[in-house]
Structures are given as C-alpha cells and as structure tokens.
C-alpha cells in the first residue's frame, strides 16, 4: 500500500485517508504552501485537523539544542515553519504508530500491509479472530480479505490444505496455538478502489419539452372534450328522498337459518353445562 506511484498530495487534495501516505517531511512541505498562498491561509485550520488524525504535532516553545534532542529521541522530526511572512516557529511532527488493533480506522486500514496487520494482531490478542470486537473486524475486513481455520497441529499444513492454498495465493498467516489445535488467520490486502461519483443534472429534451402537449394552446384541439357530469343525476334515478329510507335500507344481516349455513348456535337459554 505504498504511495510511490501516486501523485504528490497537495493542500487541496489532502484528506483524512491519504494523509496516512505522507511522512513528516511532507507535512512541512505542505505547511509551507499554507503560509505562502494567501487563499491557503484560510484553510490552515482544516489542514491541521486533517494532519492531527495521522500525526502528533507539538510546538517547540523552548528552542534549545537539549530540548530538540529530546524530541528527536522520541522519533519526532523538528523544523522551523513560517506562521506568516514575518513570524517563524518550530514544530515537532511524528506520524502516529499503529501498534494496537484499536489504532486501526477506516482511514488508515488501506495504508498498512498485510504483514503489518499480522504484527498488530499478534501483539494484541491470543483468543482468536472471534475474540476481536465486531467493529474492529469490520474495519479490518474493509481493507483485507480474511479467512480462518482451526485444525490439529499435525493436519494444519498438509499439502493441499487450506493453509497450503492460502499461502500459495499470497496470504499472510497468523497462527494461534489452542492446545493441540491451531487457529490460522489468513490476511490479504484488498485492492483499493475509488467510489464512482455521479453528477445528476436536470436536462430537458429540446425537441419535446416536458408537458408541452398541455402548455401549447395549439394542441388543445387534439384533446377530447370531457363533459363534466359529476353533479348531475342519472336520468333513470329519482331525486334523493329521505322519506324513502326505511329500516330495510340499513339491514346488513342475513335472513337465513344458521344451521343451513353450518354455524354453531349457542343455547338461547344461556345455560352452560360447564359452569
């Protein structure tokens, strides 16, 4: 997952994912552009917010050789950066190490190798793949193909076994002993693909505008005339007369023998032998 073949990252293209491709010297280089470019100065806060996701930043307030050496002993790179045209300060910058599985994020998972992942897994747990929290497994699987198998030690690496095939296919392996059995975790980097970006624009057909048949008065002649008879009574129907409403108009029951319909009829006396 090296960035050797990628274009140089600039202030405008920097984001929380590709910042992990940078090294300390790159941070100083981009920082200089923030100072020199008048428009870039407005983005200085955004720049620092992004950088802090992958790097430790500390202002060197005491500019003495012994202080600088202490930073360098902690693997910080120290350089003088211009805050503006007249002011310069020293900053210490160090890329955050990925040592624990809790250091893994969706932003940095594509910027470590399978070898590095196996080192992180080996350093952090011994309970097996299922012992890792689901959220961390989701992060790992977003950047790596993961497979596992648990077999007796003497069967794990037999010719033609899953172990043999995975190794031949370029997977890195972490072996976790479990008594006389071994759990093998296989990891291989997934190719990073860019998400397609679709821009949706509203376009009208110049030859036939939307709803043109309804907007053009000349087309009205082609439409059939619809006669509005909603409020008219049918010729065969009499006008509404409340006097004609009788009890029969509201009846919804059936005048049929329930036994003929196959219905159970309860004893009208209301007596129930069970009570």
Short mmCIF file of C-alpha atoms in Angstrom, two decimals:
data_model
loop_
_atom_site.label_atom_id
_atom_site.label_comp_id
_atom_site.label_asym_id
_atom_site.label_seq_id
_atom_site.Cartn_x
_atom_site.Cartn_y
_atom_site.Cartn_z
CA UNK A 1 0.00 0.00 0.00
CA UNK A 2 2.85 2.33 -0.65
CA UNK A 3 2.26 5.67 -2.32
CA UNK A 4 5.33 5.68 -4.59
CA UNK A 5 3.28 5.65 -7.77
CA UNK A 6 0.75 8.20 -6.60
CA UNK A 7 0.74 11.89 -7.42
CA UNK A 8 2.14 14.25 -4.82
CA UNK A 9 -0.51 15.22 -2.31
CA UNK A 10 -1.19 18.94 -2.04
CA UNK A 11 -3.19 21.07 0.34
CA UNK A 12 -6.19 20.90 -1.99
CA UNK A 13 -6.11 17.11 -2.38
CA UNK A 14 -5.28 16.27 1.23
CA UNK A 15 -7.90 14.28 3.17
CA UNK A 16 -8.12 12.03 6.24
CA UNK A 17 -7.38 8.94 4.19
CA UNK A 18 -4.43 9.93 2.02
CA UNK A 19 -2.78 11.81 4.90
CA UNK A 20 -1.59 8.35 6.01
CA UNK A 21 0.51 8.19 2.82
CA UNK A 22 2.55 11.18 3.98
CA UNK A 23 5.71 11.35 6.04
CA UNK A 24 6.86 14.10 8.38
CA UNK A 25 8.81 15.96 5.66
CA UNK A 26 5.65 16.05 3.52
CA UNK A 27 3.79 17.79 6.32
CA UNK A 28 6.43 20.51 6.48
CA UNK A 29 6.31 20.89 2.69
CA UNK A 30 2.55 21.34 2.57
CA UNK A 31 2.63 23.60 5.60
CA UNK A 32 4.93 25.98 3.75
CA UNK A 33 2.33 26.25 0.99
CA UNK A 34 -0.25 27.28 3.58
CA UNK A 35 1.92 30.20 4.57
CA UNK A 36 2.84 31.30 1.04
CA UNK A 37 -0.60 31.01 -0.55
CA UNK A 38 -2.99 33.74 0.52
CA UNK A 39 -6.04 31.59 -0.20
CA UNK A 40 -4.49 28.60 1.53
CA UNK A 41 -4.19 30.52 4.81
CA UNK A 42 -7.95 30.30 5.19
CA UNK A 43 -7.64 26.51 5.12
CA UNK A 44 -4.97 26.28 7.81
CA UNK A 45 -7.44 25.04 10.44
CA UNK A 46 -8.76 22.37 8.07
CA UNK A 47 -5.17 21.36 7.28
CA UNK A 48 -4.27 20.94 10.95
CA UNK A 49 -7.45 18.99 11.71
CA UNK A 50 -6.62 16.51 8.95
CA UNK A 51 -2.95 16.21 9.89
CA UNK A 52 -3.76 15.53 13.54
CA UNK A 53 -5.66 12.37 12.59
CA UNK A 54 -2.38 10.75 11.48
CA UNK A 55 0.38 12.79 13.12
CA UNK A 56 1.36 14.10 16.52
CA UNK A 57 2.05 17.84 16.42
CA UNK A 58 3.81 19.84 19.11
CA UNK A 59 5.05 23.38 19.05
CA UNK A 60 8.64 23.65 20.28
CA UNK A 61 8.30 26.55 22.70
CA UNK A 62 11.83 26.25 24.11
CA UNK A 63 14.22 26.36 21.19
CA UNK A 64 17.31 24.86 22.77
CA UNK A 65 19.54 22.02 21.48
CA UNK A 66 18.84 19.82 24.51
CA UNK A 67 15.07 20.21 24.00
CA UNK A 68 15.34 19.40 20.28
CA UNK A 69 17.34 16.25 21.09
CA UNK A 70 14.60 15.04 23.42
CA UNK A 71 12.06 15.37 20.61
CA UNK A 72 14.35 13.56 18.21
CA UNK A 73 14.83 10.77 20.75
CA UNK A 74 11.05 10.28 20.60
CA UNK A 75 11.25 9.99 16.77
CA UNK A 76 9.87 13.49 16.15
CA UNK A 77 11.07 15.50 13.16
CA UNK A 78 11.65 19.14 14.06
CA UNK A 79 11.57 22.01 11.58
CA UNK A 80 11.03 25.73 11.52
CA UNK A 81 7.76 26.77 9.91
CA UNK A 82 6.60 30.25 9.00
CA UNK A 83 3.34 31.25 10.61
CA UNK A 84 3.28 34.31 8.35
CA UNK A 85 5.78 36.29 6.32
CA UNK A 86 7.41 37.75 9.43
CA UNK A 87 6.98 35.02 12.06
CA UNK A 88 8.54 31.58 12.21
CA UNK A 89 8.12 28.87 14.85
CA UNK A 90 9.48 25.36 15.31
CA UNK A 91 7.19 22.38 15.25
CA UNK A 92 7.82 18.75 16.12
CA UNK A 93 5.95 16.24 13.96
CA UNK A 94 5.70 12.45 14.27
CA UNK A 95 3.46 10.01 12.45
CA UNK A 96 1.19 8.12 14.81
CA UNK A 97 2.25 4.47 15.10
CA UNK A 98 -0.30 1.71 14.53
CA UNK A 99 0.51 -0.66 17.34
CA UNK A 100 -2.84 -1.83 18.70
CA UNK A 101 -5.97 -3.06 16.97
CA UNK A 102 -7.74 -0.04 18.47
CA UNK A 103 -5.40 2.16 16.39
CA UNK A 104 -7.00 0.80 13.22
CA UNK A 105 -9.52 3.04 11.46
CA UNK A 106 -11.36 3.09 8.16
CA UNK A 107 -8.97 5.89 7.11
CA UNK A 108 -5.68 4.07 7.79
CA UNK A 109 -6.62 0.43 7.14
CA UNK A 110 -5.80 0.81 3.42
CA UNK A 111 -2.37 2.23 4.24
CA UNK A 112 -0.84 -0.74 6.05
CA UNK A 113 0.39 -4.01 4.61
CA UNK A 114 -0.84 -7.50 5.43
CA UNK A 115 2.47 -8.10 7.20
CA UNK A 116 1.86 -5.04 9.39
CA UNK A 117 -1.69 -6.19 10.13
CA UNK A 118 -0.48 -9.61 11.27
CA UNK A 119 2.05 -7.89 13.56
CA UNK A 120 -0.70 -5.77 15.11
CA UNK A 121 -2.98 -8.77 15.59
CA UNK A 122 -0.21 -10.88 17.11
CA UNK A 123 0.76 -8.12 19.51
CA UNK A 124 -2.74 -7.53 20.82
CA UNK A 125 -4.63 -10.76 21.40
CA UNK A 126 -4.43 -14.50 21.73
CA UNK A 127 -8.07 -15.51 21.78
CA UNK A 128 -8.58 -15.87 18.05
CA UNK A 129 -10.40 -13.91 15.36
CA UNK A 130 -13.77 -14.15 17.10
CA UNK A 131 -12.33 -12.51 20.21
CA UNK A 132 -11.95 -9.21 18.33
CA UNK A 133 -14.89 -6.82 18.59
CA UNK A 134 -17.22 -6.72 15.61
CA UNK A 135 -16.47 -3.03 14.96
CA UNK A 136 -12.73 -3.71 14.65
CA UNK A 137 -13.33 -6.76 12.45
CA UNK A 138 -15.47 -4.61 10.14
CA UNK A 139 -12.62 -2.12 9.81
CA UNK A 140 -10.07 -4.86 9.08
CA UNK A 141 -12.31 -6.57 6.53
CA UNK A 142 -12.86 -3.28 4.71
CA UNK A 143 -9.19 -3.40 3.74
CA UNK A 144 -8.30 -7.10 3.82
CA UNK A 145 -9.65 -10.47 2.76
CA UNK A 146 -9.77 -12.50 5.96
CA UNK A 147 -10.17 -16.28 6.30
CA UNK A 148 -9.73 -18.54 9.32
CA UNK A 149 -9.42 -22.25 10.03
CA UNK A 150 -8.82 -24.29 13.18
CA UNK A 151 -7.21 -27.71 12.88
CA UNK A 152 -4.99 -30.08 14.85
CA UNK A 153 -1.33 -29.04 14.61
CA UNK A 154 -0.33 -32.08 12.56
CA UNK A 155 -3.04 -31.51 9.94
CA UNK A 156 -2.82 -27.73 9.53
CA UNK A 157 -0.06 -27.54 6.90
CA UNK A 158 -0.64 -30.71 4.92
CA UNK A 159 -0.23 -30.46 1.17
CA UNK A 160 -3.45 -29.33 -0.46
CA UNK A 161 -4.85 -27.99 2.81
CA UNK A 162 -6.44 -24.56 3.16
CA UNK A 163 -3.21 -23.33 4.74
CA UNK A 164 -1.18 -24.53 1.78
CA UNK A 165 -3.54 -22.94 -0.77
CA UNK A 166 -3.81 -19.59 1.04
CA UNK A 167 -0.07 -19.19 1.40
CA UNK A 168 0.38 -20.01 -2.29
CA UNK A 169 -2.22 -17.34 -3.08
CA UNK A 170 -0.23 -14.64 -1.29
CA UNK A 171 -1.99 -14.56 2.08
CA UNK A 172 -0.07 -13.71 5.27
CA UNK A 173 -0.81 -16.05 8.18
CA UNK A 174 -1.06 -15.67 11.93
CA UNK A 175 -1.02 -18.96 13.87
CA UNK A 176 -2.63 -19.01 17.32
CA UNK A 177 -1.99 -22.19 19.36
CA UNK A 178 -5.00 -23.60 21.19
CA UNK A 179 -3.72 -26.65 23.00
CA UNK A 180 -3.05 -29.32 20.40
CA UNK A 181 -5.08 -27.34 17.86
CA UNK A 182 -4.10 -24.19 15.95
CA UNK A 183 -6.24 -21.35 14.63
CA UNK A 184 -4.84 -19.84 11.45
CA UNK A 185 -5.88 -16.33 10.41
CA UNK A 186 -5.17 -15.51 6.75
CA UNK A 187 -4.98 -11.90 5.56
CA UNK A 188 -4.51 -10.42 2.10
CA UNK A 189 -4.83 -6.80 1.04
CA UNK A 190 -7.88 -5.84 -0.96
CA UNK A 191 -7.24 -3.56 -3.94
CA UNK A 192 -8.34 -0.05 -3.03
CA UNK A 193 -10.96 1.16 -5.44
CA UNK A 194 -12.29 4.66 -5.81
CA UNK A 195 -16.01 5.12 -5.36
CA UNK A 196 -17.69 6.29 -8.55
CA UNK A 197 -19.01 9.84 -8.45
CA UNK A 198 -22.21 10.58 -10.30
CA UNK A 199 -23.33 14.11 -11.00
CA UNK A 200 -27.03 14.32 -11.66
CA UNK A 201 -28.15 17.21 -13.81
CA UNK A 202 -31.65 18.06 -14.87
CA UNK A 203 -31.89 18.31 -18.63
CA UNK A 204 -34.88 18.96 -20.80
CA UNK A 205 -35.44 17.45 -24.21
CA UNK A 206 -35.23 20.38 -26.61
CA UNK A 207 -37.19 18.53 -29.27
CA UNK A 208 -40.13 17.75 -27.00
CA UNK A 209 -40.34 19.82 -23.79
CA UNK A 210 -41.91 18.20 -20.75
CA UNK A 211 -45.73 18.66 -20.66
CA UNK A 212 -45.59 20.52 -23.99
CA UNK A 213 -48.89 18.96 -25.08
CA UNK A 214 -50.60 20.66 -22.16
CA UNK A 215 -48.83 24.00 -22.42
CA UNK A 216 -49.29 24.55 -26.14
CA UNK A 217 -52.68 26.01 -26.97
CA UNK A 218 -52.47 24.64 -30.49
CA UNK A 219 -52.56 21.09 -29.12
CA UNK A 220 -55.80 21.70 -27.22
CA UNK A 221 -57.78 20.91 -30.38
CA UNK A 222 -56.39 17.38 -30.38
CA UNK A 223 -57.64 16.63 -26.87
CA UNK A 224 -61.12 15.08 -26.50
CA UNK A 225 -63.65 17.26 -24.72
CA UNK A 226 -64.55 15.83 -21.33
CA UNK A 227 -68.10 16.56 -20.25
CA UNK A 228 -68.47 17.29 -16.57
CA UNK A 229 -71.48 15.33 -15.31
CA UNK A 230 -70.26 14.85 -11.75
CA UNK A 231 -73.11 16.82 -10.16
CA UNK A 232 -75.86 15.55 -12.48
CA UNK A 233 -78.30 12.79 -11.52
CA UNK A 234 -78.80 9.80 -13.76
CA UNK A 235 -81.92 10.20 -15.86
CA UNK A 236 -83.34 6.89 -14.58
CA UNK A 237 -82.83 7.81 -10.93
CA UNK A 238 -85.25 9.76 -8.79
CA UNK A 239 -84.12 12.59 -6.62
CA UNK A 240 -82.96 11.80 -3.16
CA UNK A 241 -85.95 11.42 -0.81
CA UNK A 242 -85.43 10.92 2.91
CA UNK A 243 -88.98 9.52 3.24
CA UNK A 244 -87.99 6.53 1.15
CA UNK A 245 -85.32 5.43 3.63
CA UNK A 246 -86.62 2.57 5.69
CA UNK A 247 -85.20 0.12 8.15
CA UNK A 248 -84.55 -2.27 5.26
CA UNK A 249 -82.04 0.21 3.84
CA UNK A 250 -79.73 -0.36 6.83
CA UNK A 251 -80.06 -4.14 7.25
CA UNK A 252 -76.78 -5.99 6.94
CA UNK A 253 -77.80 -9.37 8.43
CA UNK A 254 -78.93 -12.47 6.57
CA UNK A 255 -82.44 -13.91 6.97
CA UNK A 256 -81.20 -17.47 6.76
CA UNK A 257 -81.24 -20.46 9.04
CA UNK A 258 -77.83 -20.57 10.83
CA UNK A 259 -77.90 -24.36 10.79
CA UNK A 260 -78.18 -24.32 6.98
CA UNK A 261 -75.07 -22.15 6.89
CA UNK A 262 -73.14 -24.59 9.06
CA UNK A 263 -72.86 -22.22 12.01
CA UNK A 264 -72.81 -23.29 15.66
CA UNK A 265 -75.76 -21.89 17.56
CA UNK A 266 -75.48 -21.31 21.28
CA UNK A 267 -78.30 -22.37 23.56
CA UNK A 268 -80.71 -19.38 23.79
CA UNK A 269 -81.44 -20.20 27.39
CA UNK A 270 -77.91 -19.09 28.25
CA UNK A 271 -77.35 -22.23 30.36
CA UNK A 272 -73.87 -23.68 30.12
CA UNK A 273 -73.20 -27.12 31.50
CA UNK A 274 -69.57 -26.21 32.04
CA UNK A 275 -70.35 -23.53 34.61
#
